[in-house]
Coordinates of C-alpha atoms in Angstrom, one line a residue:
X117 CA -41.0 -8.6 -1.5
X118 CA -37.4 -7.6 0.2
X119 CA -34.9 -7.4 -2.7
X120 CA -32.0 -10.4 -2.3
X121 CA -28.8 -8.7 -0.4
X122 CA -26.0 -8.1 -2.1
X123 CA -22.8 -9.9 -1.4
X124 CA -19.4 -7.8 -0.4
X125 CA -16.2 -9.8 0.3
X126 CA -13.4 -8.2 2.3
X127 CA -9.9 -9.5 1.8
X128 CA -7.4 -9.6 4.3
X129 CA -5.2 -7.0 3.1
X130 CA -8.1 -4.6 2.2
X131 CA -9.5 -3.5 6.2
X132 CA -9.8 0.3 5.1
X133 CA -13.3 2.0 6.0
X134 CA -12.8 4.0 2.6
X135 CA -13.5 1.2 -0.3
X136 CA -15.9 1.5 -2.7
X137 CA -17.3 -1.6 -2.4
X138 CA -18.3 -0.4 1.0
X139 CA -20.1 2.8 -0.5
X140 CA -22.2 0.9 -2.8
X141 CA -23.5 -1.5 0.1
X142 CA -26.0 -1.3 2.0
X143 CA -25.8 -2.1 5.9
X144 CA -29.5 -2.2 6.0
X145 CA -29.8 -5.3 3.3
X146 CA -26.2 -6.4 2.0
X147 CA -23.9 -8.9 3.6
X148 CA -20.0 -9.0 4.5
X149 CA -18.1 -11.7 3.8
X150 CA -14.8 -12.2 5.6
X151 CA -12.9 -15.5 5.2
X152 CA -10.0 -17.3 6.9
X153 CA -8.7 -19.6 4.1
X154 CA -6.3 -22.4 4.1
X155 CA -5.1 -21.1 0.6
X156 CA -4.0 -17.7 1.1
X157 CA -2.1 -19.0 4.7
X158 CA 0.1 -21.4 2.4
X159 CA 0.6 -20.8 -1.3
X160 CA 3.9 -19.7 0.3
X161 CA 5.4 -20.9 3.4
X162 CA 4.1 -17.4 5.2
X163 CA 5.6 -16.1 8.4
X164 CA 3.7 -16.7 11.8
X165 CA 3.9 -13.1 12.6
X166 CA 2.6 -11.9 8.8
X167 CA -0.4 -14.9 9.2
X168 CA -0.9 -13.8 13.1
X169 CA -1.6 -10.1 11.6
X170 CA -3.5 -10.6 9.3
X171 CA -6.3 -12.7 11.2
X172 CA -5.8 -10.9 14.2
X173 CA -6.7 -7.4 12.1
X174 CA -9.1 -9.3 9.6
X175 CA -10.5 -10.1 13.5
X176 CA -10.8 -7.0 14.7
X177 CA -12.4 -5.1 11.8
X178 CA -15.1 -7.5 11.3
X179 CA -15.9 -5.9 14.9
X180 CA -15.6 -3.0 14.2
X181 CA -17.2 -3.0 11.1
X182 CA -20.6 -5.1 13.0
X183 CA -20.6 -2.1 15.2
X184 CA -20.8 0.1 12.2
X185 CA -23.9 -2.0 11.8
X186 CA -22.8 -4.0 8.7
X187 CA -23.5 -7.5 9.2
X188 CA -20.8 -9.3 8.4
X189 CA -20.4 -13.3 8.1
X190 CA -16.9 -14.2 9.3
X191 CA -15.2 -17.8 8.5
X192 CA -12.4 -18.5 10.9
X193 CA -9.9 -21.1 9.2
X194 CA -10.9 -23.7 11.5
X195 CA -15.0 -22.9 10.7
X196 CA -17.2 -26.1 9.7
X197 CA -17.9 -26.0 6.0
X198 CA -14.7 -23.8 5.1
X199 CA -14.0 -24.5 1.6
X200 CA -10.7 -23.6 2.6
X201 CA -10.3 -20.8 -0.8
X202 CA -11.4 -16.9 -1.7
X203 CA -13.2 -18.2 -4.9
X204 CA -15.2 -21.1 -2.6
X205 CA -15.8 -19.4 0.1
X206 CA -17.6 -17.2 -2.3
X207 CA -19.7 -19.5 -4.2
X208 CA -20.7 -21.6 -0.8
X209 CA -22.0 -17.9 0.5
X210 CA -23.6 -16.5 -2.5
X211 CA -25.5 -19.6 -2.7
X212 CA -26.5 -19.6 0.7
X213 CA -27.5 -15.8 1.3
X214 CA -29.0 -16.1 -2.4
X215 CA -27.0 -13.1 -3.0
X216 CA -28.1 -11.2 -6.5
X217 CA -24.5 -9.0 -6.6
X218 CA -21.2 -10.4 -5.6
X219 CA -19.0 -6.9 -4.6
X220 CA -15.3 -7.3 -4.4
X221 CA -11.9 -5.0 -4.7
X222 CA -9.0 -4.8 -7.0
X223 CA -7.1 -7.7 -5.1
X224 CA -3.1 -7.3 -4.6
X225 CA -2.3 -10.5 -6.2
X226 CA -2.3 -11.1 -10.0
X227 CA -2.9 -14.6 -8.9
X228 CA -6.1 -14.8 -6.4
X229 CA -7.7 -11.9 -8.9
X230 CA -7.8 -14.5 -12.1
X231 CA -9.0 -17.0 -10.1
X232 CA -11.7 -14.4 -9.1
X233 CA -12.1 -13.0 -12.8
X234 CA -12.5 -16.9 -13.9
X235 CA -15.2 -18.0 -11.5
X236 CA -18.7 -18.1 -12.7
X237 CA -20.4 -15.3 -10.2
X238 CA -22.3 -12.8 -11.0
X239 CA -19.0 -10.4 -9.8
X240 CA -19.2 -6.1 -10.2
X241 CA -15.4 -5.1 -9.4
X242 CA -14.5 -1.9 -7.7
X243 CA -11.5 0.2 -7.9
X244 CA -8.7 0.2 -4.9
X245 CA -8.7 3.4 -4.0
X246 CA -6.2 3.2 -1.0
X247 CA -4.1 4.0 -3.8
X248 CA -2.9 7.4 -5.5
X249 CA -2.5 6.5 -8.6
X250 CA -5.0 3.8 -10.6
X251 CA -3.9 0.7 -12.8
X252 CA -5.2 2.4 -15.9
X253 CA -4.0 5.8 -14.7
X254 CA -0.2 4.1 -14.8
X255 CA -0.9 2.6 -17.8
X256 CA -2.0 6.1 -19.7
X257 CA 1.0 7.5 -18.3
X258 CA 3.5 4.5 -19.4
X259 CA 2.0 4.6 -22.9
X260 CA 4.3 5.2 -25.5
X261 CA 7.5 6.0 -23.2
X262 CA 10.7 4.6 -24.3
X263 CA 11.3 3.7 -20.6
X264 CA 9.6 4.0 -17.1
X265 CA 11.7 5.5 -15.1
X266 CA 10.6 6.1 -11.6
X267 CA 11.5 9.8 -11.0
X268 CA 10.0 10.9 -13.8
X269 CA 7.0 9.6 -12.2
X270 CA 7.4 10.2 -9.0
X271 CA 7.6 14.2 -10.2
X272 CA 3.9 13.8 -11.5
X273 CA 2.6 11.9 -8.3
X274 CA 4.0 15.2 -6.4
X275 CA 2.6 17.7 -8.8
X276 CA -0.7 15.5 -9.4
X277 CA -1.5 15.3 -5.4
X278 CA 0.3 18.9 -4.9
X279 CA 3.3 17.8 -1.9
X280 CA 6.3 19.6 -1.1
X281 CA 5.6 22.1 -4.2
X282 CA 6.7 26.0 -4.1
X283 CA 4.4 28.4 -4.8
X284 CA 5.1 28.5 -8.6
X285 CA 4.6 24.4 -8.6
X286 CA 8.4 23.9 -8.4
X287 CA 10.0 21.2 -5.9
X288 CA 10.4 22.6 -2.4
X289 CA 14.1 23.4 -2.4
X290 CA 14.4 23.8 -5.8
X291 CA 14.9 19.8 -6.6
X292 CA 13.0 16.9 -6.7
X293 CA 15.0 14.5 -5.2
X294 CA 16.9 14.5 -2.0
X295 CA 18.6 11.2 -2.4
X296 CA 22.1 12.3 -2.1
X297 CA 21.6 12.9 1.4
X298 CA 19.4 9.8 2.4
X299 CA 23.0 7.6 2.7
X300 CA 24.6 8.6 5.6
X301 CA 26.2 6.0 7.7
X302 CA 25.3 5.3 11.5
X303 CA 27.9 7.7 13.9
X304 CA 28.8 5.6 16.4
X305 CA 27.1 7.2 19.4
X306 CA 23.7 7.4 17.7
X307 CA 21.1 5.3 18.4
X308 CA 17.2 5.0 16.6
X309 CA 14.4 5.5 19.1
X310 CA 12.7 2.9 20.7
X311 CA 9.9 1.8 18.5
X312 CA 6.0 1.7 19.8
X313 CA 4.9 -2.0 20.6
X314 CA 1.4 -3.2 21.7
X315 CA 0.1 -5.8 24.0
X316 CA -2.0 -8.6 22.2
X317 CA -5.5 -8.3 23.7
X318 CA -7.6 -11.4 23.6
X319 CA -8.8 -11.6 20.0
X320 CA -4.7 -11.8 18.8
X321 CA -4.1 -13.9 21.7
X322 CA -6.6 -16.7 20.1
X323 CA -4.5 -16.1 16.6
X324 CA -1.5 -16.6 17.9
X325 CA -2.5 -20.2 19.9
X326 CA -3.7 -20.9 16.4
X327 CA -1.2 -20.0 14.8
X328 CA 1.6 -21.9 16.6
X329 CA -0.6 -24.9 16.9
X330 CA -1.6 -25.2 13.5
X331 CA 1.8 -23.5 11.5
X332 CA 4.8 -25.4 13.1
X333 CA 6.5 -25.8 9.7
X334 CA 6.7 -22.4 8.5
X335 CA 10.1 -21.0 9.7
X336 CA 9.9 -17.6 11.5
X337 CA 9.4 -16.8 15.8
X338 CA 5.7 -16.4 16.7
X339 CA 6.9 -15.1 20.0
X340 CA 6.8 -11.8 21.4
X341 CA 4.5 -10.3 18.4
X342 CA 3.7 -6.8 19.2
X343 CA 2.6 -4.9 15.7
X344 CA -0.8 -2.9 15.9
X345 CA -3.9 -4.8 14.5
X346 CA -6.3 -2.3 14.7
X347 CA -6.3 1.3 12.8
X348 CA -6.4 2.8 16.1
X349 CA -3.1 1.0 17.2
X350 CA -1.5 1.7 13.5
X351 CA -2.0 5.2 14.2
X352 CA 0.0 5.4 17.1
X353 CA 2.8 3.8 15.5
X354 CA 2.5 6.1 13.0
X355 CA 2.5 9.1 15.4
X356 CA 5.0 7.9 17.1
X357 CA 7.2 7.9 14.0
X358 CA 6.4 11.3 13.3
X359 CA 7.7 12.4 16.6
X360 CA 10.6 10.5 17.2
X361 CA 11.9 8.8 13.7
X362 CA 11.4 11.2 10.8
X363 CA 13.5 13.9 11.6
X364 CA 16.8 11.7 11.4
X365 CA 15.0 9.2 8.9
X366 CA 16.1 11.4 5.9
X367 CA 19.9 11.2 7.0
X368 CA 19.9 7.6 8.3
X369 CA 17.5 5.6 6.3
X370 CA 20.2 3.7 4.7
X371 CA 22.1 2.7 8.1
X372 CA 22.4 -0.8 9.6
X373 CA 23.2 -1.2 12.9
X374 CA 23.8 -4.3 14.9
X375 CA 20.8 -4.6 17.5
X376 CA 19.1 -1.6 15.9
X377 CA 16.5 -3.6 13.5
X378 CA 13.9 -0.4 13.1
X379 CA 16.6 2.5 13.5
X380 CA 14.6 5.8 12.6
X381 CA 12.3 3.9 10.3
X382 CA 8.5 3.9 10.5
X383 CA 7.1 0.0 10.6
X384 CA 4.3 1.2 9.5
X385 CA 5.0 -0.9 5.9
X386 CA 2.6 -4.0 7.0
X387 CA 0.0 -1.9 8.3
X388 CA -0.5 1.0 5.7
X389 CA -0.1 -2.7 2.7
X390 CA -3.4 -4.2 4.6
X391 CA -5.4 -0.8 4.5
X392 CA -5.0 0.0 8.4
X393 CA -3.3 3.2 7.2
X394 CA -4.1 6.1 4.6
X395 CA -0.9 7.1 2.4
X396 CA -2.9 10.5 1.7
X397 CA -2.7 11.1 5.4
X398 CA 0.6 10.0 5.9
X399 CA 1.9 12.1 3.0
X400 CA 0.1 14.9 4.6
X401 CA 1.2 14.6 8.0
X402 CA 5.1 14.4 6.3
X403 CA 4.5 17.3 5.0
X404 CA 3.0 19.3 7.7
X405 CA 5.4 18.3 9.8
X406 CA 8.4 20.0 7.3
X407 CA 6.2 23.3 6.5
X408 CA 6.5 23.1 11.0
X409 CA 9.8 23.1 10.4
X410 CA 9.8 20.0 12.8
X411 CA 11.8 18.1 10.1
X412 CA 14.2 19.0 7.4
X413 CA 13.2 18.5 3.8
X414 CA 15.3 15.5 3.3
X415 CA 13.6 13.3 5.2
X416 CA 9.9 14.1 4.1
X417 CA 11.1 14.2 0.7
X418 CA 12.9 11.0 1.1
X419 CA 9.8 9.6 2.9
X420 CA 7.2 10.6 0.5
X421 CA 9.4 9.1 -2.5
X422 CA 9.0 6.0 -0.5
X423 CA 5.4 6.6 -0.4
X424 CA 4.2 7.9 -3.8
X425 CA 7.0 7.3 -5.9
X426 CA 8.7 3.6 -4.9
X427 CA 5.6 2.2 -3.6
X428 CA 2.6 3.3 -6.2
X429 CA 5.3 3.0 -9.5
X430 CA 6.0 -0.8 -8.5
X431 CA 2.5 -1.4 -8.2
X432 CA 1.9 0.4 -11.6
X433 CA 4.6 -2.1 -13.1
X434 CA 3.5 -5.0 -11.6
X435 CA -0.3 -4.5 -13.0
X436 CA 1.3 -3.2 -16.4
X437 CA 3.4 -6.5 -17.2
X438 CA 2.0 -9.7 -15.6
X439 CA 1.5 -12.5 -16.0
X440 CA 4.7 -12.6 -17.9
X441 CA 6.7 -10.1 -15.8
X442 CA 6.8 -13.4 -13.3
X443 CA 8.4 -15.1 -15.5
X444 CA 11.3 -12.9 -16.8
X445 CA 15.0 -14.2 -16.0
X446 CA 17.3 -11.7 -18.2
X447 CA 20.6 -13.1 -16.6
X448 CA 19.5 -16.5 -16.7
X449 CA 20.0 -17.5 -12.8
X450 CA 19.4 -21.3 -12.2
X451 CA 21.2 -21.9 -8.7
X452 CA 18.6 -22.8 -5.8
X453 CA 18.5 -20.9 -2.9
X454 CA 21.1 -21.8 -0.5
X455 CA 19.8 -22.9 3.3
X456 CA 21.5 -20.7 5.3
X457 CA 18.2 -18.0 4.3
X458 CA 15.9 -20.1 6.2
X459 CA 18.2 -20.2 9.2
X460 CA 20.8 -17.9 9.4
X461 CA 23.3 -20.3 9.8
X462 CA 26.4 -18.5 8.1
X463 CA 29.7 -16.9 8.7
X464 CA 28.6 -13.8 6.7
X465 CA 28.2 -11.9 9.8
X466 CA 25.6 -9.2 7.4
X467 CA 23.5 -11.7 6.0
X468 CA 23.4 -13.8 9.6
X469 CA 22.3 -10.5 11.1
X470 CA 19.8 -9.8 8.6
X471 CA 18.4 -13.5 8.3
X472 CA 18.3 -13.7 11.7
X473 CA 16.4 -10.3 12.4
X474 CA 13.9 -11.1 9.5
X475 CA 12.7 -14.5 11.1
X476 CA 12.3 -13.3 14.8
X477 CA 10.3 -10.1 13.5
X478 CA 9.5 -10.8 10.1
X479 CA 11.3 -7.2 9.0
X480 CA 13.7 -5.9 7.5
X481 CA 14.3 -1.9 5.9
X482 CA 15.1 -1.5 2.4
X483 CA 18.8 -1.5 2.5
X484 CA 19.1 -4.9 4.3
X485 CA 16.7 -6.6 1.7
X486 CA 18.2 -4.9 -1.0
X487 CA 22.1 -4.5 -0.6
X488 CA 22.3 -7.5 2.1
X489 CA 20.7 -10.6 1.5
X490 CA 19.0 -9.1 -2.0
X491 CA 22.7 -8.4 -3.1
X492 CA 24.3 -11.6 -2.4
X493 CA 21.6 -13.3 -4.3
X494 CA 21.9 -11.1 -7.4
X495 CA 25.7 -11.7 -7.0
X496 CA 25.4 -16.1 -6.5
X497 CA 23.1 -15.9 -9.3
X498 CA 19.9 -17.5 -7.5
X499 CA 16.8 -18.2 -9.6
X500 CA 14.4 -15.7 -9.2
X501 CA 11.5 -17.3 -8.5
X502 CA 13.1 -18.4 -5.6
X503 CA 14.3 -15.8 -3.9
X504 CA 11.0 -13.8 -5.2
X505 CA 8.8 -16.8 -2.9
X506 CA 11.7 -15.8 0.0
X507 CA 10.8 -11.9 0.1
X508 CA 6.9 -12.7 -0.3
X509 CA 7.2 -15.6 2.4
X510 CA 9.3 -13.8 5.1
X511 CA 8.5 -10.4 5.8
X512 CA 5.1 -9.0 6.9
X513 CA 4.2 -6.0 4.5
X514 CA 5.3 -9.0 1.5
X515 CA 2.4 -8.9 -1.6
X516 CA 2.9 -10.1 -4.7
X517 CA 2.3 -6.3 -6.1
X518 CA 5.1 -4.9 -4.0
X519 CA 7.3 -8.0 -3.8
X520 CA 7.4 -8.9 -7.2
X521 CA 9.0 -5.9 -9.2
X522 CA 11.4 -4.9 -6.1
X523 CA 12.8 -8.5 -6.0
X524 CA 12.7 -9.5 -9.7
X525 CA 13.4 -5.8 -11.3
X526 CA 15.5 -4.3 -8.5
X527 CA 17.0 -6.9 -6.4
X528 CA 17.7 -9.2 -9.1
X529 CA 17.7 -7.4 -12.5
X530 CA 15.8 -9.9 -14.1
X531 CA 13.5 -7.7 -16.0
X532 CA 16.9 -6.5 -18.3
X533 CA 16.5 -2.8 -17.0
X534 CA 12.7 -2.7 -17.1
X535 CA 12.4 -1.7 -13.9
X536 CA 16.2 -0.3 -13.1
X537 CA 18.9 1.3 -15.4
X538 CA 21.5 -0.8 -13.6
X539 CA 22.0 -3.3 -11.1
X540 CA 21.9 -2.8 -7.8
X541 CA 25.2 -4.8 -7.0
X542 CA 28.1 -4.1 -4.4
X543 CA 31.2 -5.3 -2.9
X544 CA 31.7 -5.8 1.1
X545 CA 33.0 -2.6 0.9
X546 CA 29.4 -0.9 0.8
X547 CA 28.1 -2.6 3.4
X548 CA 31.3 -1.9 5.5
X549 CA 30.3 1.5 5.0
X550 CA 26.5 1.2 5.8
X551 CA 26.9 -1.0 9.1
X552 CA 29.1 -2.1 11.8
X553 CA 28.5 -5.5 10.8
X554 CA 31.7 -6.2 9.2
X555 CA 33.9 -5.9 12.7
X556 CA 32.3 -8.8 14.2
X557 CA 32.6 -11.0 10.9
X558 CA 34.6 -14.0 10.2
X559 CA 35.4 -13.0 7.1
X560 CA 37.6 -9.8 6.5
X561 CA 36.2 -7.4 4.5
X562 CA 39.8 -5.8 3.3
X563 CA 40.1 -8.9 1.5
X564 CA 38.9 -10.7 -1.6
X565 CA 40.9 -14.0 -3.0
X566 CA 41.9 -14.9 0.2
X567 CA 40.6 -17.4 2.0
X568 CA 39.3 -15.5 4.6
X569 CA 38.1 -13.0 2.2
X570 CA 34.4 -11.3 2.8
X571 CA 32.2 -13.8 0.0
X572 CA 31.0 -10.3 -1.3
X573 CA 34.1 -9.2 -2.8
X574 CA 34.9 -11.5 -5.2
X575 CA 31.8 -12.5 -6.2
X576 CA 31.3 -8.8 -6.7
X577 CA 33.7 -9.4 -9.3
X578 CA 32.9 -12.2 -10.6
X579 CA 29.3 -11.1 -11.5
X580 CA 30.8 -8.2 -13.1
X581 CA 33.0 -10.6 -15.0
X582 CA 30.7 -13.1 -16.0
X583 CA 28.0 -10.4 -17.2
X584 CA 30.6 -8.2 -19.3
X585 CA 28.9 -8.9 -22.4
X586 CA 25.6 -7.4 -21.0
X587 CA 26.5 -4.9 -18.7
X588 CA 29.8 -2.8 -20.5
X589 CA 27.5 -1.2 -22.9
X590 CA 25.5 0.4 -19.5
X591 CA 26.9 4.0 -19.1
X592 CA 26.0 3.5 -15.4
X593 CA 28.7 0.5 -15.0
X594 CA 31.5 2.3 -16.9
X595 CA 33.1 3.1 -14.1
X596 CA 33.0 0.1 -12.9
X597 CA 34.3 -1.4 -16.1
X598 CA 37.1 0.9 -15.9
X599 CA 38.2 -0.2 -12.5
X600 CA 38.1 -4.3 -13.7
X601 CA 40.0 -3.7 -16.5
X602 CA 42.8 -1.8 -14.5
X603 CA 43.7 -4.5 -12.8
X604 CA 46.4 -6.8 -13.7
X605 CA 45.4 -9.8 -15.3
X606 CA 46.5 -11.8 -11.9
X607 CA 44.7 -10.5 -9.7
X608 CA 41.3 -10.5 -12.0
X609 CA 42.5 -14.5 -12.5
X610 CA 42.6 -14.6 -9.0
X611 CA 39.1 -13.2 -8.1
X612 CA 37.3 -15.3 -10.8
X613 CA 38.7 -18.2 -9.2
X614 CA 37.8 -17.3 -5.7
X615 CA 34.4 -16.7 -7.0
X616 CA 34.1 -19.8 -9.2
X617 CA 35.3 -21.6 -5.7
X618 CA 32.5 -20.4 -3.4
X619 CA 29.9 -20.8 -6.3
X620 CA 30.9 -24.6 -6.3
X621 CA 30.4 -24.4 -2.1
X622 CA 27.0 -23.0 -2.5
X623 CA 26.3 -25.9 -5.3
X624 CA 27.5 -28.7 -2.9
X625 CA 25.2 -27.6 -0.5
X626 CA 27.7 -25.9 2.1
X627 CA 27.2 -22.8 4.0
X628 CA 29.5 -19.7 3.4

């Protein structure tokens, strides 16, 4: 008598050939289970493109994966029967194969795993091993530290998986961290290459009809989608990063540039977050590519932090604190997202750019998240679980894992520190420096109470203002302290009440 299969499900940001769960299966008797669900398309109001990737790859590695000879039972979202969740798609299969084992992965949500943890399946959990460093492996090394800094462990991620070390297992260079000359701003005459795009075959054709029949309301552009959906495709983004992007990515990677939305950075976020890239191999290929001598060691040391460092500690803190990391609000935000970051529709010529950018291609780099429409929030004091459902909603390599303590801890601060030492806040002045936004703005960024004034600038000081009490005692922010309290007592008057005034706009409901 044939044994009963075994039941492996396959989430949608888990299409990697290299998961466990897919070593302790058996093509020969176990079963695949791959499932479109109303659920996961909605618990935030998604972006077309990030839904149209996801099926369209979930899409093409069940193929692939059939003609690896697995047989694999796919449930498109429109399917008969579709219990339309993770957790009943599983039960209605297990029941129906008569399954004995029900295989899954470490998912990327804290939310969709309890609701796996809490169902009544006979469930064997593997561990995600597209990642470097494990969620008990962060938590060994977190143990009994007074804080968690991320360099000091990024510098065990490079000795640990041996990247850009010396001979004697020092730092390539003789330092750890190239930083200082990652912030360069754009020279006018220098433009990013053109990016890789691919041509939606007939599969992501399908997705995208579904999507913009069945997804009106979600804001974002379904049109002109052109992001790889298959590993094969993924790779030759990647590749041609590598030979076009990295070299000036170490210089540039902080620049914004009007009609430049990639600039000499990779895209590859959205691919390498739903497993149709390695990070070994791209760490690897960065560093190949410096001992080549084919780029200088700024930008694959600036890369690989990105990679190892950023990436892997933010999923460490995001396993090591919720639930109750979610809920943390240290500067006690309460005002409601304003409109304008659904639409765009502002006179703040940076955050109309950025907005606008992020719904047509559902991306944005770093800096514009962080010190563009991440800053302004942090400044306007926006709740965080609002603008935390924004960053997971709008952009295509968004899960809850990466989202979460980048928005809450670095964006927003509302962790106390946890996450970041200070906050990342900043006048116009910064991003005057970083883009060429500010020349085409209607605000002017030389001034502050005026009513022209760039919105940044006083609120700038206005936060700083408002959050003395918390922030003077930060060694970081003495500087910044120092500069507030030099000012005569006018002009501080003057920029609390410009703040206070476009504060009460964004309460009424108006757009800045």
């Amino acid at each position: 008598m044939s044994k009963a299969p075994r039941l492996g499900l396959l989430l949608g940001d888990q299409l990697s050939f290299d998961l466990d769960l897919l070593r302790a299966l058996d093509p020969a008797r176990d079963v695949l289970l791959m499932a479109e669900v109303e659920d996961e398309t909605r618990y935030v109001p998604h972006h077309p493109r990030k839904i149209i990737l996801v099926l369209s790859a979930m899409r093409h590695f069940a193929q692939a994966l059939r003609e690896r000879g697995w047989r694999v039972e796919y449930v498109t979202l429109e399917a008969p029967g579709n219990s339309g969740s993770i957790v009943g798609e599983l039960r209605r299969w297990q029941k129906k194969l008569k399954a004995g084992e029900v295989h899954v992965t470490e998912c990327g949500e804290w939310r969709l795993e309890q609701r796996m943890r809490d169902c009544d399946l006979p469930m064997v959990w593997h561990r995600d091993r597209r990642f470097l460093c494990s969620r008990e492996a962060f938590a060994r090394w977190a143990e009994g530290r007074n804080n968690l800094r991320m360099e000091n462990f990024y510098h065990g991620m490079r000795k640990r998986n041996r990247l850009l070390l010396e001979p004697d297992g020092g730092p390539a260079g003789g330092a750890w961290n190239y930083d200082h000359d990652n912030r360069k701003p754009l020279p006018r005459k220098v433009h990013g290459p053109f990016t890789a795009s691919f041509k939606a075959d007939a599969i992501t054709r399908d997705v995208i009809d579904l999507v913009r029949e069945r997804f009106t309301d979600h804001y974002g552009n379904v049109e002109g989608f052109d992001y790889p959906v298959t590993h094969a495709d993924a790779e030759a983004l990647w590749r041609h990063f590598l030979d076009h992007g990295l070299a000036a990515f170490g210089d540039y990677q902080d620049a914004m540039a009007e009609g430049e939305p990639y600039l000499f950075h990779a895209r590859i976020s959205a691919a390498l977050n739903i497993g149709l890239l390695d990070v070994r191999q791209l760490c690897e290929d960065v560093e190949r590519a410096w001992r080549h001598k084919q780029v200088p060691l700024n930008a694959a040391e600036g890369f690989i932090r990105q990679l190892i460092g950023w990436r892997e500690y933010v999923r460490g803190i995001y396993w090591l604190r919720m639930p109750e990391y979610a809920q943390l609000n240290f500067l006690g935000n309460r005002r409601p997202l304003p409109e304008f970051y659904w639409d765009g529709q502002t006179d703040m010529r940076c955050m109309a750019q950025v907005i606008g950018q992020t719904l047509e291609l559902g991306y944005a780099h770093h800096i514009q998240r962080l010190m563009v429409t991440g800053n302004f929030a942090l400044l306007a004091g926006i709740a965080p679980p609002q603008i935390c459902d924004w960053y997971l909603a709008v952009y295509m390599d968004a899960y809850d894992w990466v989202e979460l303590p980048n928005t809450l801890g670095m964006v927003m601060h509302a962790d106390g520190g946890y996450l970041g030492s200070k906050p990342y806040c900043a006048s116009g002045k910064y991003i005057q420096r970083m883009s060429d936004h500010c020349g085409n703005c209607a605000y002017r960024v030389d001034h502050a109470v005026e009513e022209d004034g760039c919105p940044f600038n006083a609120l700038y000081w206005h936060f700083l203002m408002r959050h003395r009490q918390v922030f003077s005692g930060n060694p970081r922010m003495a500087l910044l302290y120092g500069n507030l309290d030099r000012m005569k007592a006018a002009r501080r008057e003057a920029l609390w009440a410009r703040g206070e005034a476009l504060l009460a706009r964004l309460d009424a409901g108006e757009r800045l």
